[in-house]
Amino acid sequence: MPHRYLPHTPDDLRRMLAAVHASDIDALFEAIPEDLRRRAHLDLPDGMGEHALKAHLQDLASAVRVPEPEGMFLGGGAYNHFQPGVVDFVISRSEFYTSYTPYQPEVSQGTLQAIFEYQTLICQLTGMEVSNASLYDGASGLAEALLLARRVKKRPKMLLARSIHPDYRAVARTYLSGSDAEIVEVPFTKAGTIDRAALEKALDTGVAAVAVQSPNVFGCVEDLRAIGEMAHQAGALLVAACTEPISYGVLRDPGTLGADVALGDGQSLGLPPSYGGPWFGFFATRQAFVRQLPGRLVGQSHDANGRRGYVLTLATREQHIRREKATSNICTNQSLCALAGAAFLATLGKTGFAELARQNLAKAEYAKRVIRDEAGLAFPFSAPTFNEFVVEVKDDPERVLGRLREEGLLGGIPLGPWYPELERAILVCVTEMNPKSAIDRLARGLKA
Amino acid sequence: MPHRYLPHTPDDLRRMLAAVHASDIDALFEAIPEDLRRRAHLDLPDGMGEHALKAHLQDLASAVRVPEPEGMFLGGGAYNHFQPGVVDFVISRSEFYTSYTPYQPEVSQGTLQAIFEYQTLICQLTGMEVSNASLYDGASGLAEALLLARRVKKRPKMLLARSIHPDYRAVARTYLSGSDAEIVEVPFTKAGTIDRAALEKALDTGVAAVAVQSPNVFGCVEDLRAIGEMAHQAGALLVAACTEPISYGVLRDPGTLGADVALGDGQSLGLPPSYGGPWFGFFATRQAFVRQLPGRLVGQSHDANGRRGYVLTLATREQHIRREKATSNICTNQSLCALAGAAFLATLGKTGFAELARQNLAKAEYAKRVIRDEAGLAFPFSAPTFNEFVVEVKDDPERVLGRLREEGLLGGIPLGPWYPELERAILVCVTEMNPKSAIDRLARGLKA
Amino acid sequence: MNVKPGATQPLEPLLFEKGSPGRVGWSLPPADVPDVDPDAIFGKGAARGPVEGLPELSEVDVVRHYTRLSRLNYGVDVGMYPLGSCTMKYNPKLNEWAARIPAFARSHPLQPPEISQGLLALMHALERILCEVSGMARVTLQPAAGAQGELAGMLIVRAHHKAHGNPRHKVLVPDTAHGTNPASCALCDYEVVTIKSGPTGLLEPAAVAAHMDEDVAALMLTNPNTCGLFETHIREIADIVHAKGGLVYYDGANLNALMGVAKPGHMGVDVMHFNLHKTFSTPHGGGGPGSGPVGVVEPLARYLPTPIVNLRDGQYVLDDVPESIGKMKSFHGHVGMHIRAYAYALALGGKGLAQSSRYAVLNANYVLERLRGAYHVPYAGRVMHECIVTDKRQNDHGVKTLDIAKRLMDYGYHPPTVYFPLVVPGALMIEPTESESLETLDAFVDAMLAIAREAEEDPELVTGAPHTTPVARLDEVEAARKPILRWTPA
Amino acid sequence: MNVKPGATQPLEPLLFEKGSPGRVGWSLPPADVPDVDPDAIFGKGAARGPVEGLPELSEVDVVRHYTRLSRLNYGVDVGMYPLGSCTMKYNPKLNEWAARIPAFARSHPLQPPEISQGLLALMHALERILCEVSGMARVTLQPAAGAQGELAGMLIVRAHHKAHGNPRHKVLVPDTAHGTNPASCALCDYEVVTIKSGPTGLLEPAAVAAHMDEDVAALMLTNPNTCGLFETHIREIADIVHAKGGLVYYDGANLNALMGVAKPGHMGVDVMHFNLHKTFSTPHGGGGPGSGPVGVVEPLARYLPTPIVNLRDGQYVLDDVPESIGKMKSFHGHVGMHIRAYAYALALGGKGLAQSSRYAVLNANYVLERLRGAYHVPYAGRVMHECIVTDKRQNDHGVKTLDIAKRLMDYGYHPPTVYFPLVVPGALMIEPTESESLETLDAFVDAMLAIAREAEEDPELVTGAPHTTPVARLDEVEAARKPILRWTPA
Ligand SMILES: Cc1ncc(COP(=O)(O)O)c(C=O)c1O
Ligand SMILES: Cc1ncc(COP(=O)(O)O)c(C=O)c1O
């Protein structure tokens, strides 16, 4: 029975089987033991027509009751931003999304140039010298940064601020669990940032890297310069993760502040939350470490006629050449998502990106003001924040959030499950998508 | 102030004004009388950002309360069919939708070949010899067909079946209102089809064309062969309009039945109703009339290297060459919609198109059965129908339809406004989009 | 074929040359109602089996076919498209999204107005925007494109005269007019009287006066005209026409020069059409669909096509127009295009629309100024939103306008409009639109200047162009001599 | 640059070489809250002005830039993409729509499960489908791609051995393995022991037995292997591994050969990964995103990454996995890809998936059969979903695999995978996939045969290829010697 995805007609099958001297398709599988084949039946329903399938998916979607973006105050690693129409237009171009990794540059200049531009844009945002072509996400980026530090510094210890997003720390732990690296967590203070006294104490000559996140999981901005100086003094690298790259539009870049690696999730740069992905992890470092970079790199070159062109380069770092000696096992990365990020930055541009960051900051500051002054709630942390912050509520957070949900607001993330000592705390994120009226409703609801 | 659609920066403006020796932009408008310019201010709001504009449009959309497709039983010239995803993919390719009429064939082979294929597909559906590249819609197509008949036959009288969709007849009247052509309407019988006795009487040597529609506005299938024989006998052309081209998948083509022109709206072929358009009008005729065809034509040719290629051709029929002697005033047509129609037919293909037509017929027959047998309602017309039919209700149709609306069904079109003598009649259309359960609900609702 | 395989990228076979019997690209779930026998329903001979010749392709075959075809095309998204008289401005992506909002796209034209308020509100608001831009009293959105707008407008002219006792017989049309103008007049049975424009490219009052009499129904003019010049004498000319009871019809194809700069309603214009697919950014789609609303002064509103959207008691309603010329289209016109045009107008706002026109005019003047040294310029002075140069100088080297146009393709540009208007021999009519940045204009002009040099130094490079397009120059004469208008099985 | 303007279509400048200060492509409405002073909030030195170097372009500039770049790319929608080991099958359009359904796309990964039931149901159903196809007991959807799946899988292996007292130190990997296999082992601090495959391209039980001992944690193998051959001895080999307490890891990159044909779960496999971006049609996106779910037998389920979706009391819940290896990714993995893969599986159904594998294998055998006369075939007999030929015969004329690959571009095809697997010198690894019709296969083979002829008759035509691509052959050596990895202002 013919299917729209399968072009083989009965007549085609006859002709092809004759050409391969087989009586039927089963004959092609003779290398497979009989009993394996006998048991291989798929107990799955029959295929669906396009119309029925669309209806089924729409049914599933109607069992997802996510509120309008204006009532969304969840952050904590995934942010509620506007996606310009241009971004989806770009990643919907067939030639971008139906192509493979650009191993054949003569028919892949589109992807290659776009990724070369992406690398440049990430360097501009982070103030670093080189960026790779993307990693899976910020969390595995943190793991790769620690592995890089381990290779570069040949020291086993990794100091991780506890104010780093718990998923980042969890993934780093998983990635390093097979190795001899040792992860030590450094507590945070009442400011909501890394405890520098504790850091000072933990810093010894066994430390390869100090990793912090800024803004961190509480939305607080870390003093990267001071932390970097401490790390460097001890001969360790400063790894500067970032929850929210829009903050680069208003916060000094990690490169200037002394970071050796800057990384994070690129979701805010034009990608929908999509219940967790796909997004992309950006990863940038100093020129000195370029041969230690994990993942792909696009470089400039020229063709036989002297025309400029782009190619994948420095592949001797990678698994398909170096195998077990590679800097990372990554192969497929997040190319299309990185392209979306580049298109987002190109569309917003210098002015738009600055404006966006500024409005996020202003909205969050306004929210803090009304929550404090009008709802009368307190903030457990004192450090400055970008577009999210922690607020302490007076009732069980789940109850508070449940009430807000009934009003069409997703009011924040309860921090108790991640930080038992913060059982009354809610992480609230405010972006350009939240109008003043929704912020005011949120404040009222948090109080109640 | 810069705008995302306007690239001019203050510095660009300075440099450009210097180059054109103007002190400011106003100086460029000196040819325009001062007082015209003084009064030209636009009293319109300021521009909107993309996000705000999206929200505004979504607000408007939420004030359109159209039910799910399964509850839609409106036809009467616009049909509720499935649009395969491939169709929107095709017409969303930038190079198709952002290009102009393919006057420069070397950079327009995409559009030209696609329209050449479209012309072929329309010939296959209609059984005619030549198709043009599309007209605005079926209604203006009917007008153009009558004008063609007038040129070919040099006779003034046009006989139009009153069972032709009233909008088609209205547009034909408008188009011919400036001319000396005379339109005479021919009544319909209890079968719901043209009254052949009346036609016989009206047919004299002054008649250039007999126009009917099949299926007609009541969904009834006309006997094109018999009507064509009568028309030809009298030396007139048979113009065969069609409400619903999906019917070509199960009904003998007008070409075989003797039509001289076949035309209709292409909306069913992959285009959403969109509250009335844009769709396309297909228009096909006999080879003998090719130089009388209105609108554009694509023809096959070859390039300087002998490679096959396509060009606009026989332009001497058209307004840009022949001006007041052109066969029509049409210039811009419905190219992208015709492309959608071609992509729809290519996707459905021989098997899918036949299957679609067959299911439409089966669904409508089922609906007639339950409406008759279970709701106990009667049909005023006896001729066979394709996917729509007229039913007589026992209450005020507006009231019946209003009640159905409350159940999420758009149950049909009241015929009274078009045909005062049919004040209790409702035109019901049933397609592949209406599941049996919705048809059953409709039947119950019509009865109530 | 003189081209060896592998010497150039392969072209795409026709749909009908691909596929295989029994292959499918789509299928329906089995029907949930009993099958029927068409022969039994319609009678033998009236029913039909599967349509012979329809393609038999899988989904990926169809996707590839059209993807490949699209790659043979040039579009605004690919680069500058300075096609004069066509206003090939940027088509915003947001508009494409807007027209596809499910509640809009799924709306049936005959669904009750009560459930269609959002759409009617949008159409009403778009009418108000067009009225404000043009200074007209009312606008119908019904016409499908510019030419249908002209027909509607001229039928309104006719209705007006008829109501005053005599439809009259003639319409004055300048020799610079677009072909649709005389063709639309002819459709209304008006005799076209061609008025020669003056040596400066403008219509002269005296020339109009000489032909104006009480049998002239209207003057039909385009402003800026197709030479890209503002008809400076328009009010004087309108007075002359009005004095004899005639009306002034304004072809708004070039309105992109005038938004917020001057309103036709103040120029003495009685009827006009808009091209939303030019001025209001709706995409051209390879030749359509367009949308050609018609605006009129108050006394003519009673003749507008029926129905029209009104706001009454807080509800939008579709009102009949009792003295209407009738219907131009089934239903309400190209609503999908209205949505796009509305989104465009709102995105720019009043100031942005006015800026658009101003920048469009600046761009055209800038291009003209830079081309002056290398190309012959037929009319002195400034232009509006488009400019004309000719091939006069290049003719000395055997290079013609068509060659220059084809050679521009090798530089990555779509050619300008060529050989139009007819009054300018060898015209290259360049309309950059406001969407183009200074750098793009400079790069385009540089290509034009390079071609002018090539015309002198290596004319065959130009006359043999294009060299880098998917196909070389096509034989249009052959195509018309033995027309092949459809594929037929071999 | 040796290319004259107008001699070839122009390339596209970089984003940073375009635009002008002050130009914008986007803007926000004015804030509805008071503005703030970043310096005051963060302290001077910690705040920052606009990011230097970011592009300044209008919307149309951005659209054109990327449209033009896209036209320099080849993709599955453009034509056959027979890249071995990559399964470049058709990416259905419906899936792209599905992943963009607003309720899916707008869902925040931390929103409560109560409001996310539709998504959790989908993920749960996809897990069941993958279990059914593979014969595994449970599947995690978390890993981002194949390589991350391998890492997760090997960490599960490690967790298993650790729980049994000793993580062990070695992993056996055949010499035909993909580079990610040894690289993933290394990440888990396992020493890679390379096993030579036999002369028929298969792994031999004796070779495995020779290396198998109680310090070997696992054998990691791909089946069909990267030579496109089914590892006939797999169960015998698995027994050898299991006998010493080792586990069998199965790289599912080539699962497209086996759906409904044979289940890894019946072959003695303990852990495996899927590549949804291969077998389940999610698009490759120019190098990602992928999705690499990992399946395990029941006893290993306790180690899966946390959390996992379960159905309890009619509600879908996200359960912690107490003995989990931890998290591989933030949140729930690439849900956008899960949606696509699910839609694909449902579109085909059980029968369709089985047919897909059968046709994929038929296609590869057909291509191999037709190429035999002209190209050297390293392994005798039938193949599974892909086949390998080499440049051995063409070497006599100085034509190498890379040349053949580049020349294919001139015929409109993407080249096969080249020089992989490493054990076959000059390999051209061809995976047609089931999406290709007989006609397409024939046209591709015809091109390959034409190139074989060209290699004999006109070798320079082949070694100088490609001739018709946007750029000619690129200098990769130079790029690596002096890496330029970003644009910098001149
Ligand atoms: C000046 C002028 N008038 C009228 C028209 C006709 O408009 P349409 O093609 O929309 O029918 C055009 C189209 O190019 C034009 O340029
Ligand atoms: C056999 C094999 N294993 C593993 C991988 C790695 O998968 P991914 O690129 O998704 O990380 C690949 C990818 O090409 C492959 O072919």
PDB file of N, CA, C and O in Angstrom, chain D residues 456-475:
ATOM      1  N   GLU D 456      37.995   8.381 -16.825  1.00  0.00           N
ATOM      2  CA  GLU D 456      38.875   7.744 -17.810  1.00  0.00           C
ATOM      3  C   GLU D 456      39.192   8.672 -18.967  1.00  0.00           C
ATOM      4  O   GLU D 456      40.322   8.769 -19.409  1.00  0.00           O
ATOM      5  N   GLU D 457      38.157   9.369 -19.422  1.00  0.00           N
ATOM      6  CA  GLU D 457      38.303  10.106 -20.684  1.00  0.00           C
ATOM      7  C   GLU D 457      38.796  11.522 -20.492  1.00  0.00           C
ATOM      8  O   GLU D 457      39.415  12.096 -21.372  1.00  0.00           O
ATOM      9  N   ASP D 458      38.481  12.113 -19.382  1.00  0.00           N
ATOM     10  CA  ASP D 458      38.799  13.531 -19.189  1.00  0.00           C
ATOM     11  C   ASP D 458      39.016  13.779 -17.700  1.00  0.00           C
ATOM     12  O   ASP D 458      38.260  14.527 -17.064  1.00  0.00           O
ATOM     13  N   PRO D 459      40.045  13.137 -17.129  1.00  0.00           N
ATOM     14  CA  PRO D 459      40.188  13.163 -15.664  1.00  0.00           C
ATOM     15  C   PRO D 459      40.250  14.573 -15.086  1.00  0.00           C
ATOM     16  O   PRO D 459      39.791  14.797 -13.963  1.00  0.00           O
ATOM     17  N   GLU D 460      40.758  15.532 -15.843  1.00  0.00           N
ATOM     18  CA  GLU D 460      40.868  16.879 -15.271  1.00  0.00           C
ATOM     19  C   GLU D 460      39.506  17.521 -15.045  1.00  0.00           C
ATOM     20  O   GLU D 460      39.357  18.391 -14.197  1.00  0.00           O
ATOM     21  N   LEU D 461      38.542  17.100 -15.835  1.00  0.00           N
ATOM     22  CA  LEU D 461      37.181  17.590 -15.613  1.00  0.00           C
ATOM     23  C   LEU D 461      36.744  17.198 -14.201  1.00  0.00           C
ATOM     24  O   LEU D 461      36.047  17.963 -13.523  1.00  0.00           O
ATOM     25  N   VAL D 462      37.149  16.034 -13.773  1.00  0.00           N
ATOM     26  CA  VAL D 462      36.746  15.537 -12.459  1.00  0.00           C
ATOM     27  C   VAL D 462      37.636  16.125 -11.364  1.00  0.00           C
ATOM     28  O   VAL D 462      37.142  16.590 -10.337  1.00  0.00           O
ATOM     29  N   THR D 463      38.937  16.151 -11.587  1.00  0.00           N
ATOM     30  CA  THR D 463      39.811  16.652 -10.520  1.00  0.00           C
ATOM     31  C   THR D 463      39.666  18.164 -10.340  1.00  0.00           C
ATOM     32  O   THR D 463      40.017  18.692  -9.290  1.00  0.00           O
ATOM     33  N   GLY D 464      39.147  18.842 -11.360  1.00  0.00           N
ATOM     34  CA  GLY D 464      38.936  20.296 -11.230  1.00  0.00           C
ATOM     35  C   GLY D 464      37.565  20.647 -10.698  1.00  0.00           C
ATOM     36  O   GLY D 464      37.249  21.813 -10.493  1.00  0.00           O
ATOM     37  N   ALA D 465      36.735  19.631 -10.453  1.00  0.00           N
ATOM     38  CA  ALA D 465      35.355  19.885 -10.015  1.00  0.00           C
ATOM     39  C   ALA D 465      35.359  20.400  -8.569  1.00  0.00           C
ATOM     40  O   ALA D 465      36.343  20.179  -7.851  1.00  0.00           O
ATOM     41  N   PRO D 466      34.301  21.057  -8.147  1.00  0.00           N
ATOM     42  CA  PRO D 466      33.077  21.363  -8.896  1.00  0.00           C
ATOM     43  C   PRO D 466      33.241  22.605  -9.784  1.00  0.00           C
ATOM     44  O   PRO D 466      34.033  23.482  -9.476  1.00  0.00           O
ATOM     45  N   HIS D 467      32.470  22.618 -10.868  1.00  0.00           N
ATOM     46  CA  HIS D 467      32.540  23.750 -11.798  1.00  0.00           C
ATOM     47  C   HIS D 467      31.324  24.647 -11.730  1.00  0.00           C
ATOM     48  O   HIS D 467      31.327  25.729 -12.308  1.00  0.00           O
ATOM     49  N   THR D 468      30.257  24.186 -11.109  1.00  0.00           N
ATOM     50  CA  THR D 468      28.988  24.925 -11.212  1.00  0.00           C
ATOM     51  C   THR D 468      28.453  25.364  -9.850  1.00  0.00           C
ATOM     52  O   THR D 468      27.308  25.802  -9.761  1.00  0.00           O
ATOM     53  N   THR D 469      29.237  25.227  -8.810  1.00  0.00           N
ATOM     54  CA  THR D 469      28.778  25.608  -7.468  1.00  0.00           C
ATOM     55  C   THR D 469      29.087  27.080  -7.217  1.00  0.00           C
ATOM     56  O   THR D 469      29.886  27.675  -7.946  1.00  0.00           O
ATOM     57  N   PRO D 470      28.474  27.655  -6.184  1.00  0.00           N
ATOM     58  CA  PRO D 470      28.683  29.086  -5.925  1.00  0.00           C
ATOM     59  C   PRO D 470      30.153  29.456  -5.710  1.00  0.00           C
ATOM     60  O   PRO D 470      30.586  30.530  -6.103  1.00  0.00           O
ATOM     61  N   VAL D 471      30.908  28.562  -5.085  1.00  0.00           N
ATOM     62  CA  VAL D 471      32.357  28.756  -5.018  1.00  0.00           C
ATOM     63  C   VAL D 471      33.017  27.488  -5.553  1.00  0.00           C
ATOM     64  O   VAL D 471      32.410  26.422  -5.577  1.00  0.00           O
ATOM     65  N   ALA D 472      34.283  27.637  -5.966  1.00  0.00           N
ATOM     66  CA  ALA D 472      35.044  26.477  -6.416  1.00  0.00           C
ATOM     67  C   ALA D 472      35.614  25.768  -5.197  1.00  0.00           C
ATOM     68  O   ALA D 472      35.283  26.099  -4.052  1.00  0.00           O
ATOM     69  N   ARG D 473      36.502  24.804  -5.426  1.00  0.00           N
ATOM     70  CA  ARG D 473      37.009  24.026  -4.307  1.00  0.00           C
ATOM     71  C   ARG D 473      37.711  24.936  -3.303  1.00  0.00           C
ATOM     72  O   ARG D 473      38.468  25.823  -3.680  1.00  0.00           O
ATOM     73  N   LEU D 474      37.438  24.700  -2.043  1.00  0.00           N
ATOM     74  CA  LEU D 474      37.963  25.581  -1.000  1.00  0.00           C
ATOM     75  C   LEU D 474      39.236  25.021  -0.393  1.00  0.00           C
ATOM     76  O   LEU D 474      39.419  23.805  -0.306  1.00  0.00           O
ATOM     77  N   ASP D 475      40.074  25.929   0.033  1.00  0.00           N
ATOM     78  CA  ASP D 475      41.364  25.555   0.588  1.00  0.00           C
ATOM     79  C   ASP D 475      41.209  25.292   2.083  1.00  0.00           C
ATOM     80  O   ASP D 475      41.188  26.211   2.894  1.00  0.00           O
TER      81      ASP D 475
END
